[in-house]
Coordinates of C-alpha atoms and ligand atoms in Angstrom, one line a residue:
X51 CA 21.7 -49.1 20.7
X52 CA 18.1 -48.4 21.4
X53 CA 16.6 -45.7 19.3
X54 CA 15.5 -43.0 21.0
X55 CA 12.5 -40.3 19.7
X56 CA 13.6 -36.9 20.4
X57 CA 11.1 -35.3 23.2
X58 CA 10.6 -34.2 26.8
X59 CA 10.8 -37.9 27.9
X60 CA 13.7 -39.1 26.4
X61 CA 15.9 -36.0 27.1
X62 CA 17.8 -37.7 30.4
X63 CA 19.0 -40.5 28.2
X64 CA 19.5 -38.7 24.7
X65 CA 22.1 -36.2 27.2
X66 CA 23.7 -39.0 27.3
X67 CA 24.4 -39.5 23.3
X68 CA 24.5 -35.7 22.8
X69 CA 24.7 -32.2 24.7
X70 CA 21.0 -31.3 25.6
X71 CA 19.4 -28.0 26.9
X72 CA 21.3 -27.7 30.6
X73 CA 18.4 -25.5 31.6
X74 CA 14.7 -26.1 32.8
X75 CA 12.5 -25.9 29.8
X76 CA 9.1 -25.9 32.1
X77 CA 10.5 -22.5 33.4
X78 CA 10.9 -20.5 29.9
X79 CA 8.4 -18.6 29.1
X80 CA 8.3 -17.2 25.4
X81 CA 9.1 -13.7 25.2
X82 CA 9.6 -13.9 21.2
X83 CA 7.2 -14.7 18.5
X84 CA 9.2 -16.5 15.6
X85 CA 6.8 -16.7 12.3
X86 CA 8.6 -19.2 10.0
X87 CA 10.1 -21.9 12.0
X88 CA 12.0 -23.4 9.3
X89 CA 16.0 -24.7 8.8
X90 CA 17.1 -21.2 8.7
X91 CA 15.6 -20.4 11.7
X92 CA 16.2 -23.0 13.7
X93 CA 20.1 -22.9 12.4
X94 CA 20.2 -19.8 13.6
X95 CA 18.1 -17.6 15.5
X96 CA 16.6 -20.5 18.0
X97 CA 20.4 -21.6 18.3
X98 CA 21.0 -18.5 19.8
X99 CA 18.5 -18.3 22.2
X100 CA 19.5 -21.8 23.1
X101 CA 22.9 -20.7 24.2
X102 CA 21.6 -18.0 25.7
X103 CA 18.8 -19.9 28.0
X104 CA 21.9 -21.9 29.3
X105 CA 23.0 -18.3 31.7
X106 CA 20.6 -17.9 34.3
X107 CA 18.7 -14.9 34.4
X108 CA 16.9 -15.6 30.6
X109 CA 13.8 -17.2 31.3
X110 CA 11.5 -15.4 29.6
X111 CA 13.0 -15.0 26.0
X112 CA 12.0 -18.7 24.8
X113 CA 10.5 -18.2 21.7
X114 CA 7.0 -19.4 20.4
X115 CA 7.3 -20.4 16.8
X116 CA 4.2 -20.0 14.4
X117 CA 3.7 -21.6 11.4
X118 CA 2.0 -19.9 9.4
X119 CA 1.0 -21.3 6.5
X120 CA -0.8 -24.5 5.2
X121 CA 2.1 -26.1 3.8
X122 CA 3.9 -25.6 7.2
X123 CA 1.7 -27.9 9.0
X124 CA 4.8 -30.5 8.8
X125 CA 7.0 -28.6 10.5
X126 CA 4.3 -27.8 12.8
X127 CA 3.3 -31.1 13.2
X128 CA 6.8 -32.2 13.9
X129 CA 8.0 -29.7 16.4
X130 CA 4.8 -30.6 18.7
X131 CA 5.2 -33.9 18.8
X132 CA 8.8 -33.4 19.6
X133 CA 7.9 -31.2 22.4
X134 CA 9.9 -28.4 20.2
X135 CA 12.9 -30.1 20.8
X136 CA 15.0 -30.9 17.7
X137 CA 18.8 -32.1 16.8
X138 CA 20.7 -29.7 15.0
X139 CA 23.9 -31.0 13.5
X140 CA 26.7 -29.0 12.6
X141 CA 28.7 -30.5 9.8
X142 CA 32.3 -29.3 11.0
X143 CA 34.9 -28.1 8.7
X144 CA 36.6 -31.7 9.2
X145 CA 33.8 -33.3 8.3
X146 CA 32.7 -34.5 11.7
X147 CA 29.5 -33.7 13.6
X148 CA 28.6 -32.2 16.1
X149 CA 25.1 -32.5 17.5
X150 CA 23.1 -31.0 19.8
X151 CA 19.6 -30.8 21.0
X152 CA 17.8 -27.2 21.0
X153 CA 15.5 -26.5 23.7
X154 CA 14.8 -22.5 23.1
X155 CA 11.3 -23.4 21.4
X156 CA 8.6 -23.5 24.1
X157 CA 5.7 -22.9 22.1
X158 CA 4.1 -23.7 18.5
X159 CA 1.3 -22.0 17.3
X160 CA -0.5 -23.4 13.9
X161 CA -2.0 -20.3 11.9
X162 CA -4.5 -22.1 10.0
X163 CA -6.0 -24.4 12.4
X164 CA -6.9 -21.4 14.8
X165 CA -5.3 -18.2 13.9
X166 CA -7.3 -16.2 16.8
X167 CA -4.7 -18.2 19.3
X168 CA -1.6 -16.6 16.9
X169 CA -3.5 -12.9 17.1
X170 CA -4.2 -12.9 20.8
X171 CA -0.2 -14.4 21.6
X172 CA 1.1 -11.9 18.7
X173 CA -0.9 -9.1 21.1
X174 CA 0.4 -10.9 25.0
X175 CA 2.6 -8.0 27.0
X176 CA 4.7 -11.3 27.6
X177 CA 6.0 -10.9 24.1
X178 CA 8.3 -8.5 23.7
X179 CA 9.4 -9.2 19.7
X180 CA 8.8 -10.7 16.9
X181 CA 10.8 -11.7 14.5
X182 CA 10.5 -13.0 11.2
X183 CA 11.5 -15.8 8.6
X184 CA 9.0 -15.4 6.2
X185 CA 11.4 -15.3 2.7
X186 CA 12.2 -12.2 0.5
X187 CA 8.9 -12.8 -1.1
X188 CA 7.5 -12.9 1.4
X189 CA 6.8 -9.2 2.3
X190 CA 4.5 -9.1 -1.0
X191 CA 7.2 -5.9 -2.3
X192 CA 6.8 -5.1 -6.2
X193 CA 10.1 -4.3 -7.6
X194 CA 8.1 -2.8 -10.7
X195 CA 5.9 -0.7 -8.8
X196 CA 8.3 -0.2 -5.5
X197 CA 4.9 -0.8 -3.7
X198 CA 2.5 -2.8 -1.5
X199 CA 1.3 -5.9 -4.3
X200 CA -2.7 -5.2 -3.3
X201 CA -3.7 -7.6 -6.1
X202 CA -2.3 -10.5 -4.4
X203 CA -5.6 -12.4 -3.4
X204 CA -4.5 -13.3 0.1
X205 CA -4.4 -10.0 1.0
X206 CA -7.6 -9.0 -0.4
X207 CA -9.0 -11.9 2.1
X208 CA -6.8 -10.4 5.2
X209 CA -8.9 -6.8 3.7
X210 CA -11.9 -8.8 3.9
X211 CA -11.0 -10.7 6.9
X212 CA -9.3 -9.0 9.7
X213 CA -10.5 -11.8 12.0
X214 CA -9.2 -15.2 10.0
X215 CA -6.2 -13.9 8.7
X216 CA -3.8 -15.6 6.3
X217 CA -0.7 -13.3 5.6
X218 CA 1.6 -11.9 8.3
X219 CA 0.4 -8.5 7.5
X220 CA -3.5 -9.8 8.6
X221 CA -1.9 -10.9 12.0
X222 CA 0.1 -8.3 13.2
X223 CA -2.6 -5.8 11.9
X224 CA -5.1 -7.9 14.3
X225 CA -3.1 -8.2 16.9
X226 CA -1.7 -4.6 17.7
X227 CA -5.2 -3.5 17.3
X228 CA -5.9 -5.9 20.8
X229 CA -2.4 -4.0 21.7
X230 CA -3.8 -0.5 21.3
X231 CA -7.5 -1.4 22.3
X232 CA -5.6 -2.9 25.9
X233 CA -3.3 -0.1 26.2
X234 CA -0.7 -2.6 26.3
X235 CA 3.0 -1.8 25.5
X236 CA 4.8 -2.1 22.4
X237 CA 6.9 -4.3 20.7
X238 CA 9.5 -5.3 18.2
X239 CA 8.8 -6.6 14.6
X240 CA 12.0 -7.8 13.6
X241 CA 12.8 -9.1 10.2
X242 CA 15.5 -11.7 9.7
X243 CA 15.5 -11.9 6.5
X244 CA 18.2 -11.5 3.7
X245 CA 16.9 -8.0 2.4
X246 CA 18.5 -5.0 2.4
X247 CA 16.8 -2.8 5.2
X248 CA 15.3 -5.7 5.8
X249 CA 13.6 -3.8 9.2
X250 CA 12.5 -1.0 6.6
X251 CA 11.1 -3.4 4.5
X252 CA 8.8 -4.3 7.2
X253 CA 8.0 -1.4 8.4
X254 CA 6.7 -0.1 5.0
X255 CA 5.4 -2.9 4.2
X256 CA 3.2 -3.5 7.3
X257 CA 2.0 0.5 7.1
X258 CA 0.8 0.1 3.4
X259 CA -1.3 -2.8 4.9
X260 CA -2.3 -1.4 7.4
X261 CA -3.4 2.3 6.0
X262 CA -5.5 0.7 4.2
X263 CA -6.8 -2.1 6.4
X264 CA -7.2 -0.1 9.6
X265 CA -6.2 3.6 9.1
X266 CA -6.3 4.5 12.9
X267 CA -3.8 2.0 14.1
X268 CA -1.0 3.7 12.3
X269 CA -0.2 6.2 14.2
X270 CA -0.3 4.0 17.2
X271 CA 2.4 1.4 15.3
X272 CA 4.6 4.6 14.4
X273 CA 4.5 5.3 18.0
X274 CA 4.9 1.6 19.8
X275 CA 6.5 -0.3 17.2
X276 CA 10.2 -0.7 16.2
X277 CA 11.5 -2.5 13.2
X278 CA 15.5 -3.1 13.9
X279 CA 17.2 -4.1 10.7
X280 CA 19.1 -6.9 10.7
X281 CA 22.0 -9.1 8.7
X282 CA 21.7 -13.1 9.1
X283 CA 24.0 -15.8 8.0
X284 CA 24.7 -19.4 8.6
X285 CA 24.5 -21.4 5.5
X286 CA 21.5 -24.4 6.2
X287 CA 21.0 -26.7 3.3
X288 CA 17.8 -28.3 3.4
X289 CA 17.6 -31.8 5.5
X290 CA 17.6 -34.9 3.7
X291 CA 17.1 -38.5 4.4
X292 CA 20.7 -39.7 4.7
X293 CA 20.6 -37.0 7.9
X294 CA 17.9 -38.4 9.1
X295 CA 19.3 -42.2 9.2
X296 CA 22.4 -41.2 10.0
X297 CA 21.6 -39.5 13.0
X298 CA 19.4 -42.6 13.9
X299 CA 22.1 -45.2 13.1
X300 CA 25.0 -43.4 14.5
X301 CA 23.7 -42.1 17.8
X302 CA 20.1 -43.7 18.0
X303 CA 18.6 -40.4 18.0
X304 CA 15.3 -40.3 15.9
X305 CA 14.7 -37.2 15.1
X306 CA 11.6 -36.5 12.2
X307 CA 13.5 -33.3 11.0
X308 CA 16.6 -32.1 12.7
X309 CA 19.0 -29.4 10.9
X310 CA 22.1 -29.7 9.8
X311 CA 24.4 -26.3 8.7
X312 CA 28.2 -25.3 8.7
X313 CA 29.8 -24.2 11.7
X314 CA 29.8 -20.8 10.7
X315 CA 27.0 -17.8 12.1
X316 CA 27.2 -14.3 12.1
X317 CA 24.1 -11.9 13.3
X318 CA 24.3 -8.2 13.2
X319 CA 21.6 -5.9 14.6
X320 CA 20.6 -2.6 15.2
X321 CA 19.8 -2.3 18.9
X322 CA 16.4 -0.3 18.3
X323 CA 14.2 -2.6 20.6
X324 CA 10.7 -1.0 21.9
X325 CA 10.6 -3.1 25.2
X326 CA 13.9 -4.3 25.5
X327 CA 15.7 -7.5 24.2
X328 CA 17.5 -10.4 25.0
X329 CA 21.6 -9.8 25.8
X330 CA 22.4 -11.7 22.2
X331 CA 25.9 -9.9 22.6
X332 CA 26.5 -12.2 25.3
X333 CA 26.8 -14.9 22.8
X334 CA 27.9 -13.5 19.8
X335 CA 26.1 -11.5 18.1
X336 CA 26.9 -8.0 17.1
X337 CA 25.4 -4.4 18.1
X338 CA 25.8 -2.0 15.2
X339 CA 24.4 1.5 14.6
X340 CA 23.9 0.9 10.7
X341 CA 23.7 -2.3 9.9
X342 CA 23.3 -1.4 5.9
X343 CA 27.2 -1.5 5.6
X344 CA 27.1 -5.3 6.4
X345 CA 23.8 -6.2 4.9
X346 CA 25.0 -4.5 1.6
X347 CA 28.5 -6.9 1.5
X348 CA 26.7 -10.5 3.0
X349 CA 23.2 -9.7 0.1
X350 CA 25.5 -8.7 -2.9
X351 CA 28.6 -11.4 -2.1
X352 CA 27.3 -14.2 -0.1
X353 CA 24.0 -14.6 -1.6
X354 CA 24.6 -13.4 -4.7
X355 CA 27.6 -15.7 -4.7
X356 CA 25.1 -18.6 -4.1
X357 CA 22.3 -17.5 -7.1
X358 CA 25.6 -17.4 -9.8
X359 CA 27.2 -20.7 -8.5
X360 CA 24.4 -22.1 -8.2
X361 CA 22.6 -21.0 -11.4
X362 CA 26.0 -21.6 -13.1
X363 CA 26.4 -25.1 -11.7
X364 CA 22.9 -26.0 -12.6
X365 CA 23.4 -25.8 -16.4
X366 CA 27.0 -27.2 -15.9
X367 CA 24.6 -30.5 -14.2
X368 CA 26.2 -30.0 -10.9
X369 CA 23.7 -30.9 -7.9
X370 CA 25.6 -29.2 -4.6
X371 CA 27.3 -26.0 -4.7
X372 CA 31.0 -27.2 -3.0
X373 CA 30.8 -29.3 -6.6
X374 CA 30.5 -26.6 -8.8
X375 CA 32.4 -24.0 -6.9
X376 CA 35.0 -26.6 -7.5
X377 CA 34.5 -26.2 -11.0
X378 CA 37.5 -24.1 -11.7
X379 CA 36.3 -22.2 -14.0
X380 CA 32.9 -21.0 -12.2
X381 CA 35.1 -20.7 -8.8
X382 CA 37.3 -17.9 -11.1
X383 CA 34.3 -16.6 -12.5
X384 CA 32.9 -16.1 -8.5
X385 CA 36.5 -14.4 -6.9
X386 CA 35.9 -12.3 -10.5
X387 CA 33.0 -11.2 -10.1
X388 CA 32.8 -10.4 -6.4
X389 CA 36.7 -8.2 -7.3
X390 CA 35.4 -6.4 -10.2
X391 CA 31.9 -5.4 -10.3
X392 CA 30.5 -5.9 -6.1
X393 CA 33.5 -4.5 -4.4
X394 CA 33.7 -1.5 -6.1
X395 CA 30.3 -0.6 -4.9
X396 CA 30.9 -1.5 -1.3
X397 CA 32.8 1.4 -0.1
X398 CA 34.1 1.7 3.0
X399 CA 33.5 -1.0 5.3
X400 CA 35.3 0.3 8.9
X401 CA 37.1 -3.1 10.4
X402 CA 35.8 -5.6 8.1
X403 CA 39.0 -7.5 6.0
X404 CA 36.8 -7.4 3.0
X405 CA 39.8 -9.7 1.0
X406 CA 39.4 -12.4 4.1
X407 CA 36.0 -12.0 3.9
X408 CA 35.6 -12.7 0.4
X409 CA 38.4 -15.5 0.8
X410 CA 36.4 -17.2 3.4
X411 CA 33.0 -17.4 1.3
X412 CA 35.0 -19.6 -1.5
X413 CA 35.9 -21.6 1.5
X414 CA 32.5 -22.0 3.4
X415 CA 30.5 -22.6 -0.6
X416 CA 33.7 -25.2 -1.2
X417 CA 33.0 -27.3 2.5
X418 CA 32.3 -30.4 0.8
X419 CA 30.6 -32.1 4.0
X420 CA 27.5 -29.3 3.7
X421 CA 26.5 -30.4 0.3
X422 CA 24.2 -27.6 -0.1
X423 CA 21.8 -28.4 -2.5
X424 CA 21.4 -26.4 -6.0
X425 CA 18.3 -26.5 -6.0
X426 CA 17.3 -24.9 -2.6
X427 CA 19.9 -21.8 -4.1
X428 CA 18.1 -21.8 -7.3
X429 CA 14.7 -21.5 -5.8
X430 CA 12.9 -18.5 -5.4
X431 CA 15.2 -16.6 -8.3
X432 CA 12.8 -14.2 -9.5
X433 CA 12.7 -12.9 -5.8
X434 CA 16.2 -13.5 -5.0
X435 CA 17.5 -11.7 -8.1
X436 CA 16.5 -8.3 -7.5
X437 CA 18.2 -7.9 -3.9
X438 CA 20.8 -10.2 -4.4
X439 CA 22.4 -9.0 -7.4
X440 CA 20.8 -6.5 -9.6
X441 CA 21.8 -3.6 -7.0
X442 CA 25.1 -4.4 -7.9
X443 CA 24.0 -3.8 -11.8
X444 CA 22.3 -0.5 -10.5
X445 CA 25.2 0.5 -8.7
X446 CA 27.5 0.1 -11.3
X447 CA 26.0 1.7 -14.2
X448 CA 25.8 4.9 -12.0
X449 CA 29.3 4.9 -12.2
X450 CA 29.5 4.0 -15.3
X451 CA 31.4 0.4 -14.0
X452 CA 31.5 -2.9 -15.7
X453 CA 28.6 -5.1 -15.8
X454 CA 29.5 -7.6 -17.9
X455 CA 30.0 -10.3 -15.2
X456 CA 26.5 -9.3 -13.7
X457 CA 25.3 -9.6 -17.3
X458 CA 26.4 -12.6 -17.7
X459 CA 24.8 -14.6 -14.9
X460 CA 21.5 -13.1 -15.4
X461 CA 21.5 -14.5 -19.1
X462 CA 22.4 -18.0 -17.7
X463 CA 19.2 -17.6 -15.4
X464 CA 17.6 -17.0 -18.5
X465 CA 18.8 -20.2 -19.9
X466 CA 18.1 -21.8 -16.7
X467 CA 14.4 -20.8 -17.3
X468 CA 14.1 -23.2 -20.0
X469 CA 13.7 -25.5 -17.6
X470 CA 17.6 -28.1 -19.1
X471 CA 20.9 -28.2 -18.3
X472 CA 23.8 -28.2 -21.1
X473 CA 23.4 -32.3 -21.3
X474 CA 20.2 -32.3 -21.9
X475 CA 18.7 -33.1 -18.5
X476 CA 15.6 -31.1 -16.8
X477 CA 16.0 -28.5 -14.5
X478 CA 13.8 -28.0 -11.6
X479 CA 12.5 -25.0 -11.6
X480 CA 10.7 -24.1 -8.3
X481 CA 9.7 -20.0 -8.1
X482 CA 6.2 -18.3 -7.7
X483 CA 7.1 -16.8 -11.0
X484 CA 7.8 -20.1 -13.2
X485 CA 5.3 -20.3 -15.6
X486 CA 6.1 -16.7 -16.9
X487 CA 9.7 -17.3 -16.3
X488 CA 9.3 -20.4 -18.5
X489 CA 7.2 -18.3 -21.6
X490 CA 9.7 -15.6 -21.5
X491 CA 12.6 -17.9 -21.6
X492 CA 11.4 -19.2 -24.6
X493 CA 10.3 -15.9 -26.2
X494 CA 14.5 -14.9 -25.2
X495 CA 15.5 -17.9 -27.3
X496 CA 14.4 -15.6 -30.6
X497 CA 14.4 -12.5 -28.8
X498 CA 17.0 -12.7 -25.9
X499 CA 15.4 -9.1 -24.2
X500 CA 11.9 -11.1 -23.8
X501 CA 13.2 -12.0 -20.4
X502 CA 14.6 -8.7 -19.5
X503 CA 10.6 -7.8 -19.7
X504 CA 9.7 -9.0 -16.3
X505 CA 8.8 -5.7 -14.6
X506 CA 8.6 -7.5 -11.4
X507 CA 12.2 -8.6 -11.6
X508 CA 14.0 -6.1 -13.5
X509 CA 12.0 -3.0 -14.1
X510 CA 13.8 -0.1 -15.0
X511 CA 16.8 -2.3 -16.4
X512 CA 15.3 -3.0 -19.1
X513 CA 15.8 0.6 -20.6
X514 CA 19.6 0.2 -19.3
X515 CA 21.3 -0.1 -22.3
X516 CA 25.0 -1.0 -21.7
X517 CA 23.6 -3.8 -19.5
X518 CA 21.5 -4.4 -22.3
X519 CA 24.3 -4.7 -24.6
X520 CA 26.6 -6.9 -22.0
X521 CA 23.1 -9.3 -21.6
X522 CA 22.5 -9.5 -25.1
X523 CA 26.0 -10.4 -25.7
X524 CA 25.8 -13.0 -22.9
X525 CA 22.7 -14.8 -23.9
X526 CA 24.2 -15.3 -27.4
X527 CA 27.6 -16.0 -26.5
X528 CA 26.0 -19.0 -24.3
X529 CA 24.0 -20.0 -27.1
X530 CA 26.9 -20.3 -29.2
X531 CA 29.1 -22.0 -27.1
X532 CA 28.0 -23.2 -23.9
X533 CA 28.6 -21.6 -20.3
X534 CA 31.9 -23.6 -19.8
X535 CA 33.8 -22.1 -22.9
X536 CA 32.0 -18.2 -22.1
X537 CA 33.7 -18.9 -18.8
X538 CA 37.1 -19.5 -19.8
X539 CA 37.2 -16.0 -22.0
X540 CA 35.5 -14.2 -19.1
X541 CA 38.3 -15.6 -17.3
X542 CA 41.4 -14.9 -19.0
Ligands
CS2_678 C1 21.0 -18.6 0.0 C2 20.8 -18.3 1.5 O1 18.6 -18.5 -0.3 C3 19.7 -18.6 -0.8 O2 19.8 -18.6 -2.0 O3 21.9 -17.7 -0.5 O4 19.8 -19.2 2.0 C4 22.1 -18.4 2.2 O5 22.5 -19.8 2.3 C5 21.9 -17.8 3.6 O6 21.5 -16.5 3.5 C6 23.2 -17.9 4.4 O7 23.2 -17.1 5.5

C-alpha cells in the first residue's frame, strides 16, 4: 500500500482509506480563534466544527488555531505542513478504530515567531470567538491569594510589552484595544477549560490584567465582551508512537501527530455569545442556562476520578488508568469515594441519572483500548488538585461530612511527591510546582503537615482540622502499610 502524508494533496486518495472533510476547505473562512491547539482540542472542539462544516450554510466558523507558546512550535510546525489537516482515531469501545480526517482547521498562527499577526487576527471583525485550551494553570489564578499572580515574570514582560506579548492576557489585551480603537464589534472569549466557572475565570482573570495594563479598555471589554462558561469532556490520552505506525501500517496514512480518544464527548455551554455562534446544538452539544450544575459533577467526579486513580495507580506501579482502575481495590476505593463524600455535595442535578453517570465513568477509565497514560493524569497536580478535588474537601467540612476518602488521596499525592512508587521505581513527576512539591514531600516524611503548607494548593485547609486529622491519619497509615492494605480497610 503506498503511504500517503496527510495534506491538501493527498486528500482525494487518503478519502479513499478513511472518511475525509466532504466540504471545500478553500471556502472556510475562520470565524474562531482556538489558542492551544493541542489533543484535547483537536479531540474535541475542532471535531465539532468538523461535523458541523459538513451542513452547508457554515463557512465561516473554521477555526484558526494559535499556538502560543515556544514549546508549541511542534504542533505548529506539524499542523502547517499538514495543511491543518490531521487523523483523529477513535478507539471504539470494541477495540476497533475508527478514523477520520479533520478539516475544521484553516488557519495556524505561531505566537512567538510574529505575535503582531496573532494580535491583529485576535482583533479581525471576521472572528467572532475565541476560545481557549490553555490548562487550569494556565489562567495564572493563586488559590492562596484568590488573585491575579502579578509576580509571574511573563506577565511583568506582557506589562512591559504590550506590543510582543507572551501570555494570553498580553494578546487579547492588544488586540481589543485595535477592537475599540476601530470601533469594531465584540466578541466571545470562551474558555474550554476543566475549571469551574471556567468563563468567570476568564473574565476575572483578563480584567485584573487588564486594569492594570490598560485601565481604559475595561469598560469597553465589560461592554463588548462575553465569557460563556463552559463543561468539556472527551477523554484524549496523549499520542504515542505505536499510533503513529499503526496508522501508517494499517491504512498507509502518515500522519506526524494525529489523535486518538474514546468515543465518548459531551459539551455543555451557556449560550451568552456577543456576535453570535455557530449552531453546535445541531451536532450535539448542549444549551444550558447554568452550566455550574454540570461543571460541578464532570470537575469533582470525572477528573477528580482521574487525579485519585491515577495518583493511586502510580504508587501501586500501574502505567495506564484502565490497569489500575482494574485494580479492585482502587476501582472500590473510586465508586466509594465518588458515593460518599462528592455526591452528597452535588445536589440536585434536574435530568441527569447521576448513578448511570457515575456507572459510566468506571466504564470509560476501564476501556482498556484508550490506555490513557498515568502520567499525563498525574501531571499538572498542584493545579489540578484544587479544582478537581479539594472543593469537595471544602464542601464537606461545611457540613460537617466525611473527608476521610478525600484525605486519603491527597496524602498518597504527598507520597507520590517523593518522586517512587511502592517497588521502588521513580516516579515522574512533571508539575510547575515540582521542586517545592519534592522539598515538602520530604519535610512530610518527618512532619506529614509540611505538605499541607503549600498556600498555592491548599490555603486555608491547612487550619481545617478534621481534614487535618483524616490526612495525618492517611499519610501514616500509608507509611505503615502501603496504599494496597489502607485500601482494603477503607474498603470494607
Ligand atoms: C484529566 C482530563 O487532565 C486530567 O487529569 O482528568 O484531561 C480528562 O481526561 C478530560 O477532562 C476528559 O474530558
Amino acid at each position: 500500500m503506498k503511504h500517503l502524508q496527510v495534506n491538501t494533496h493527498h486528500l482525494k486518495q487518503i478519502s479513499e482509506r478513511v472518511s475525509i472533510p466532504n466540504y471545500d476547505r478553500l471556502n472556510v473562512k475562520a470565524g474562531i480563534i482556538h489558542v492551544g491547539i493541542g489533543g484535547f482540542h483537536r479531540a474535541h472542539q475542532a471535531y465539532y466544527m468538523d461535523q458541523l462544516l459538513h451542513t452547508e450554510g457554515n463557512e465561516n466558523w473554521g477555526i484558526c488555531g494559535v499556538a502560543l507558546l515556544e514549546n508549541d512550535k511542534k504542533i505548529y510546525q506539524t499542523l502547517k505542513d499538514q495543511n491543518g489537516l490531521y487523523t483523529l482515531i477513535v478507539k471504539e469501545l470494541d477495540g476497533s478504530l475508527t478514523q477520520r480526517i479533520i478539516g475544521s482547521i484553516v488557519d495556524i498562527l505561531f505566537a512567538p515567531e510574529n505575535p503582531n499577526a496573532v494580535i491583529e487576527k485576535m482583533a479581525d471583525e471576521a472572528i467572532k470567538i475565541i476560545t481557549l485550551t490553555i490548562t487550569e494553570g494556565g489562567y495564572n489564578y493563586n488559590e492562596a491569594s484568590k488573585q491575579f499572580d502579578f509576580s509571574n515574570p511573563l506577565i511583568q514582560h506582557d506589562l512591559d510589552n504590550p506590543a510582543s506579548p507572551k501570555t494570553i492576557f498580553g494578546f487579547l489585551t492588544a488586540s481589543f484595544k485595535l477592537r475599540k480603537a476601530r470601533h469594531a464589534k465584540g466578541i466571545s472569549l470562551q474558555s474550554c477549560d476543566n475549571i469551574q466557572g471556567n468563563g468567570h475565570m476568564a473574565q476575572n482573570m483578563l480584567l485584573s490584567f487588564v486594569e492594570k495594563a490598560a485601565p481604559d479598555l475595561v469598560e469597553w471589554i465589560q461592554a463588548n465582551v462575553s465569557f460563556p462558561n463552559s463543561m468539556v469532556d472527551r477523554i484524549t490520552p496523549v499520542t504515542t508512537d505505536l499510533d503513529i505506525t499503526k496508522l501508517k501500517e494499517t491504512m498507509g496514512i502518515e500522519d506526524a501527530w494525529p489523535v486518538v480518544c474514546e468515543p465518548f464527548l459531551q459539551w455543555v455551554i451557556e449560550d451568552e455569545f456577543k456576535v453570535g455562534r455557530p449552531a453546535w446544538e445541531m451536532i450535539g452539544a448542549q444549551f444550558v442556562k447554568d452550566v455550574a450544575p454540570y461543571e460541578k459533577m464532570k470537575l469533582s467526579l470525572l477528573n477528580a476520578g482521574h487525579s485519585l486513580v491515577g495518583i493511586l495507580g502510580a504508587l501501586l506501579g500501574y502505567t495506564t488508568i484502565d490497569e489500575a482502575v482494574h485494580n479492585k481495590e482502587i476501582g472500590r476505593f473510586l465508586s466509594l469515594y465518588m458515593d460518599k463524600e462528592v455526591t452528597p455535595i452535588l445536589g440536585n442535578l434536574k435530568g441527569i441519572d447521576l448513578k448511570n453517570y457515575k456507572q459510566s465513568l468506571v466504564e470509560r477509565f476501564g476501556n482498556i483500548y484508550i490506555k490513557d497514560q498515568i502520567d499525563r493524569i498525574c501531571s499538572e497536580s498542584s493545579a489540578k488538585f484544587p479544582i478537581f478535588i479539594l472543593p469537595t474537601v471544602k464542601a464537606q467540612l461545611e457540613k460537617n461530612g466525611s473527608v476521610d476518602y478525600a484525605a486519603f488521596i491527597v496524602a498518597a499525592w504527598a507520597k507520590y511527591c517523593l518522586g517512587v512508587d511502592e517497588n521502588g521505581n521513580p516516579l515522574n513527576i512533571k508539575d510547575a510546582l515540582e521542586d517545592l512539591l519534592r522539598i515538602k514531600a520530604k519535610e512530610s516524611v518527618e512532619n506529614p503537615t509540611s505538605f499541607l503548607a503549600i498556600e498555592s494548593v491548599f490555603a486555608d485547609l491547612k487550619d481545617a482540622a478534621p481534614f487535618v486529622t483524616a490526612y495525618v491519619n492517611a499519610y501514616q497509615s500509608i507509611s505503615q502499610n502501603g496504599i494496597e492494605k489502607c485500601l482494603v480497610e477503607m474498603n470494607t
